[in-house]
mmCIF file with all atom_site columns, C-alpha atoms in Angstrom:
data_model
loop_
_atom_site.group_PDB
_atom_site.id
_atom_site.type_symbol
_atom_site.label_atom_id
_atom_site.label_alt_id
_atom_site.label_comp_id
_atom_site.label_asym_id
_atom_site.label_entity_id
_atom_site.label_seq_id
_atom_site.pdbx_PDB_ins_code
_atom_site.Cartn_x
_atom_site.Cartn_y
_atom_site.Cartn_z
_atom_site.occupancy
_atom_site.B_iso_or_equiv
_atom_site.pdbx_formal_charge
_atom_site.auth_seq_id
_atom_site.auth_comp_id
_atom_site.auth_asym_id
_atom_site.auth_atom_id
_atom_site.pdbx_PDB_model_num
ATOM 1  C CA . MET A 1 1  ? -41.364 -15.155 39.558 1.00 0.00 ? 16  MET A CA 1
ATOM 2  C CA . ALA A 1 2  ? -38.587 -13.192 40.292 1.00 0.00 ? 17  ALA A CA 1
ATOM 3  C CA . PRO A 1 3  ? -34.878 -14.345 41.838 1.00 0.00 ? 18  PRO A CA 1
ATOM 4  C CA . ASP A 1 4  ? -35.015 -13.001 45.181 1.00 0.00 ? 19  ASP A CA 1
ATOM 5  C CA . LEU A 1 5  ? -38.329 -14.040 45.558 1.00 0.00 ? 20  LEU A CA 1
ATOM 6  C CA . TRP A 1 6  ? -37.696 -17.752 43.968 1.00 0.00 ? 21  TRP A CA 1
ATOM 7  C CA . GLN A 1 7  ? -34.461 -18.151 46.057 1.00 0.00 ? 22  GLN A CA 1
ATOM 8  C CA . GLY A 1 8  ? -36.071 -17.720 49.556 1.00 0.00 ? 23  GLY A CA 1
ATOM 9  C CA . TRP A 1 9  ? -38.710 -20.139 48.574 1.00 0.00 ? 24  TRP A CA 1
ATOM 10 C CA . ARG A 1 10 ? -36.985 -22.871 47.085 1.00 0.00 ? 25  ARG A CA 1
ATOM 11 C CA . LYS A 1 11 ? -35.344 -23.350 51.442 1.00 0.00 ? 26  LYS A CA 1
ATOM 12 C CA . LEU A 1 12 ? -38.543 -23.867 52.213 1.00 0.00 ? 27  LEU A CA 1
ATOM 13 C CA . ILE A 1 13 ? -39.583 -26.670 49.644 1.00 0.00 ? 28  ILE A CA 1
ATOM 14 C CA . GLN A 1 14 ? -39.440 -30.330 51.189 1.00 0.00 ? 29  GLN A CA 1
ATOM 15 C CA . GLY A 1 15 ? -39.488 -33.241 49.135 1.00 0.00 ? 30  GLY A CA 1
ATOM 16 C CA . TYR A 1 16 ? -40.919 -36.741 50.293 1.00 0.00 ? 31  TYR A CA 1
ATOM 17 C CA . ARG A 1 17 ? -40.985 -39.924 49.482 1.00 0.00 ? 32  ARG A CA 1
ATOM 18 C CA . LEU A 1 18 ? -44.638 -42.114 50.469 1.00 0.00 ? 33  LEU A CA 1
ATOM 19 C CA . GLU A 1 19 ? -45.144 -45.271 49.366 1.00 0.00 ? 34  GLU A CA 1
ATOM 20 C CA . ILE A 1 20 ? -48.638 -46.575 49.855 1.00 0.00 ? 35  ILE A CA 1
ATOM 21 C CA . GLU A 1 21 ? -49.529 -49.497 50.800 1.00 0.00 ? 36  GLU A CA 1
ATOM 22 C CA . SER A 1 22 ? -53.649 -49.727 49.967 1.00 0.00 ? 37  SER A CA 1
ATOM 23 C CA . PHE A 1 23 ? -56.408 -46.612 48.665 1.00 0.00 ? 38  PHE A CA 1
ATOM 24 C CA . ASP A 1 24 ? -60.337 -45.926 48.622 1.00 0.00 ? 39  ASP A CA 1
ATOM 25 C CA . LEU A 1 25 ? -61.722 -45.094 46.205 1.00 0.00 ? 40  LEU A CA 1
ATOM 26 C CA . THR A 1 26 ? -65.366 -42.950 45.581 1.00 0.00 ? 41  THR A CA 1
ATOM 27 C CA . VAL A 1 27 ? -67.386 -42.917 42.881 1.00 0.00 ? 42  VAL A CA 1
ATOM 28 C CA . LYS A 1 28 ? -70.179 -41.009 42.572 1.00 0.00 ? 43  LYS A CA 1
ATOM 29 C CA . LEU A 1 29 ? -72.156 -41.829 38.834 1.00 0.00 ? 44  LEU A CA 1
ATOM 30 C CA . SER A 1 30 ? -75.448 -40.584 40.607 1.00 0.00 ? 45  SER A CA 1
ATOM 31 C CA . HIS A 1 31 ? -76.449 -37.173 41.727 1.00 0.00 ? 46  HIS A CA 1
ATOM 32 C CA . GLY A 1 32 ? -79.709 -39.122 42.426 1.00 0.00 ? 47  GLY A CA 1
ATOM 33 C CA . ASP A 1 33 ? -81.644 -37.894 38.990 1.00 0.00 ? 48  ASP A CA 1
ATOM 34 C CA . VAL A 1 34 ? -84.000 -40.438 38.362 1.00 0.00 ? 49  VAL A CA 1
ATOM 35 C CA . PRO A 1 35 ? -83.564 -43.650 36.542 1.00 0.00 ? 50  PRO A CA 1
ATOM 36 C CA . GLU A 1 36 ? -84.878 -42.561 33.446 1.00 0.00 ? 51  GLU A CA 1
ATOM 37 C CA . ASP A 1 37 ? -82.282 -39.658 32.681 1.00 0.00 ? 52  ASP A CA 1
ATOM 38 C CA . ARG A 1 38 ? -78.931 -42.922 32.246 1.00 0.00 ? 53  ARG A CA 1
ATOM 39 C CA . SER A 1 39 ? -79.621 -43.293 29.510 1.00 0.00 ? 54  SER A CA 1
ATOM 40 C CA . GLY A 1 40 ? -79.814 -39.047 28.585 1.00 0.00 ? 55  GLY A CA 1
ATOM 41 C CA . VAL A 1 41 ? -76.552 -38.611 30.166 1.00 0.00 ? 56  VAL A CA 1
ATOM 42 C CA . VAL A 1 42 ? -74.749 -41.793 28.831 1.00 0.00 ? 57  VAL A CA 1
ATOM 43 C CA . ALA A 1 43 ? -76.237 -40.321 25.401 1.00 0.00 ? 58  ALA A CA 1
ATOM 44 C CA . GLY A 1 44 ? -74.814 -36.966 25.582 1.00 0.00 ? 59  GLY A CA 1
ATOM 45 C CA . LEU A 1 45 ? -71.646 -38.537 26.992 1.00 0.00 ? 60  LEU A CA 1
ATOM 46 C CA . LEU A 1 46 ? -71.085 -40.597 23.791 1.00 0.00 ? 61  LEU A CA 1
ATOM 47 C CA . GLU A 1 47 ? -71.762 -38.022 22.031 1.00 0.00 ? 62  GLU A CA 1
ATOM 48 C CA . ARG A 1 48 ? -68.703 -35.613 22.966 1.00 0.00 ? 63  ARG A CA 1
ATOM 49 C CA . GLY A 1 49 ? -66.597 -38.455 21.510 1.00 0.00 ? 64  GLY A CA 1
ATOM 50 C CA . VAL A 1 50 ? -63.601 -37.858 23.963 1.00 0.00 ? 65  VAL A CA 1
ATOM 51 C CA . LEU A 1 51 ? -61.854 -40.783 25.379 1.00 0.00 ? 66  LEU A CA 1
ATOM 52 C CA . ALA A 1 52 ? -63.147 -40.805 29.325 1.00 0.00 ? 67  ALA A CA 1
ATOM 53 C CA . ASP A 1 53 ? -66.141 -39.152 28.199 1.00 0.00 ? 68  ASP A CA 1
ATOM 54 C CA . VAL A 1 54 ? -66.763 -42.901 26.895 1.00 0.00 ? 69  VAL A CA 1
ATOM 55 C CA . SER A 1 55 ? -65.373 -44.792 29.452 1.00 0.00 ? 70  SER A CA 1
ATOM 56 C CA . MET A 1 56 ? -67.563 -42.130 31.909 1.00 0.00 ? 71  MET A CA 1
ATOM 57 C CA . ALA A 1 57 ? -70.561 -43.408 29.776 1.00 0.00 ? 72  ALA A CA 1
ATOM 58 C CA . HIS A 1 58 ? -69.443 -47.365 30.155 1.00 0.00 ? 73  HIS A CA 1
ATOM 59 C CA . LEU A 1 59 ? -70.146 -46.633 33.360 1.00 0.00 ? 74  LEU A CA 1
ATOM 60 C CA . VAL A 1 60 ? -73.202 -44.903 34.133 1.00 0.00 ? 75  VAL A CA 1
ATOM 61 C CA . GLY A 1 61 ? -74.056 -47.330 31.779 1.00 0.00 ? 76  GLY A CA 1
ATOM 62 C CA . GLY A 1 62 ? -73.342 -49.725 33.192 1.00 0.00 ? 77  GLY A CA 1
ATOM 63 C CA . TYR A 1 63 ? -73.733 -48.920 37.170 1.00 0.00 ? 78  TYR A CA 1
ATOM 64 C CA . ASP A 1 64 ? -76.800 -50.214 39.250 1.00 0.00 ? 79  ASP A CA 1
ATOM 65 C CA . GLY A 1 65 ? -76.626 -48.694 42.526 1.00 0.00 ? 80  GLY A CA 1
ATOM 66 C CA . ASN A 1 66 ? -74.801 -50.951 44.000 1.00 0.00 ? 81  ASN A CA 1
ATOM 67 C CA . SER A 1 67 ? -71.079 -50.947 44.802 1.00 0.00 ? 82  SER A CA 1
ATOM 68 C CA . GLY A 1 68 ? -70.816 -54.840 43.278 1.00 0.00 ? 83  GLY A CA 1
ATOM 69 C CA . SER A 1 69 ? -71.615 -53.577 40.494 1.00 0.00 ? 84  SER A CA 1
ATOM 70 C CA . LEU A 1 70 ? -68.169 -51.379 39.553 1.00 0.00 ? 85  LEU A CA 1
ATOM 71 C CA . PRO A 1 71 ? -65.194 -53.546 39.618 1.00 0.00 ? 86  PRO A CA 1
ATOM 72 C CA . SER A 1 72 ? -66.545 -55.771 36.923 1.00 0.00 ? 87  SER A CA 1
ATOM 73 C CA . LEU A 1 73 ? -66.984 -51.893 35.326 1.00 0.00 ? 88  LEU A CA 1
ATOM 74 C CA . PHE A 1 74 ? -64.157 -50.885 35.283 1.00 0.00 ? 89  PHE A CA 1
ATOM 75 C CA . ARG A 1 75 ? -62.186 -54.401 35.014 1.00 0.00 ? 90  ARG A CA 1
ATOM 76 C CA . ALA A 1 76 ? -64.312 -53.942 31.577 1.00 0.00 ? 91  ALA A CA 1
ATOM 77 C CA . LEU A 1 77 ? -62.284 -50.428 31.190 1.00 0.00 ? 92  LEU A CA 1
ATOM 78 C CA . LYS A 1 78 ? -59.467 -51.783 32.050 1.00 0.00 ? 93  LYS A CA 1
ATOM 79 C CA . HIS A 1 79 ? -59.458 -54.195 29.035 1.00 0.00 ? 94  HIS A CA 1
ATOM 80 C CA . GLY A 1 80 ? -61.024 -51.637 26.146 1.00 0.00 ? 95  GLY A CA 1
ATOM 81 C CA . VAL A 1 81 ? -65.052 -52.770 26.468 1.00 0.00 ? 96  VAL A CA 1
ATOM 82 C CA . GLY A 1 82 ? -65.635 -48.952 26.194 1.00 0.00 ? 97  GLY A CA 1
ATOM 83 C CA . THR A 1 83 ? -63.015 -47.068 25.579 1.00 0.00 ? 98  THR A CA 1
ATOM 84 C CA . SER A 1 84 ? -64.301 -46.837 21.718 1.00 0.00 ? 99  SER A CA 1
ATOM 85 C CA . SER A 1 85 ? -67.321 -44.886 20.071 1.00 0.00 ? 100 SER A CA 1
#
């Protein structure tokens, strides 16, 4: 970046500190696919073997369409369940 451009932009940068008191988590594990597709999605994610994919496979495989099933699935991930193939 050109030094003169940086000097102009630098004067406009402001820092903020925010304290987060709460947040809502939105999860979309199904795009309206038929339930029979779930096993193929899980198999595809596990085949790639990337840690995030393995965790997502655990969530997709265990999600029953009810938001009540999510807390236990996330707790299991926190304790390492579903993070290894």
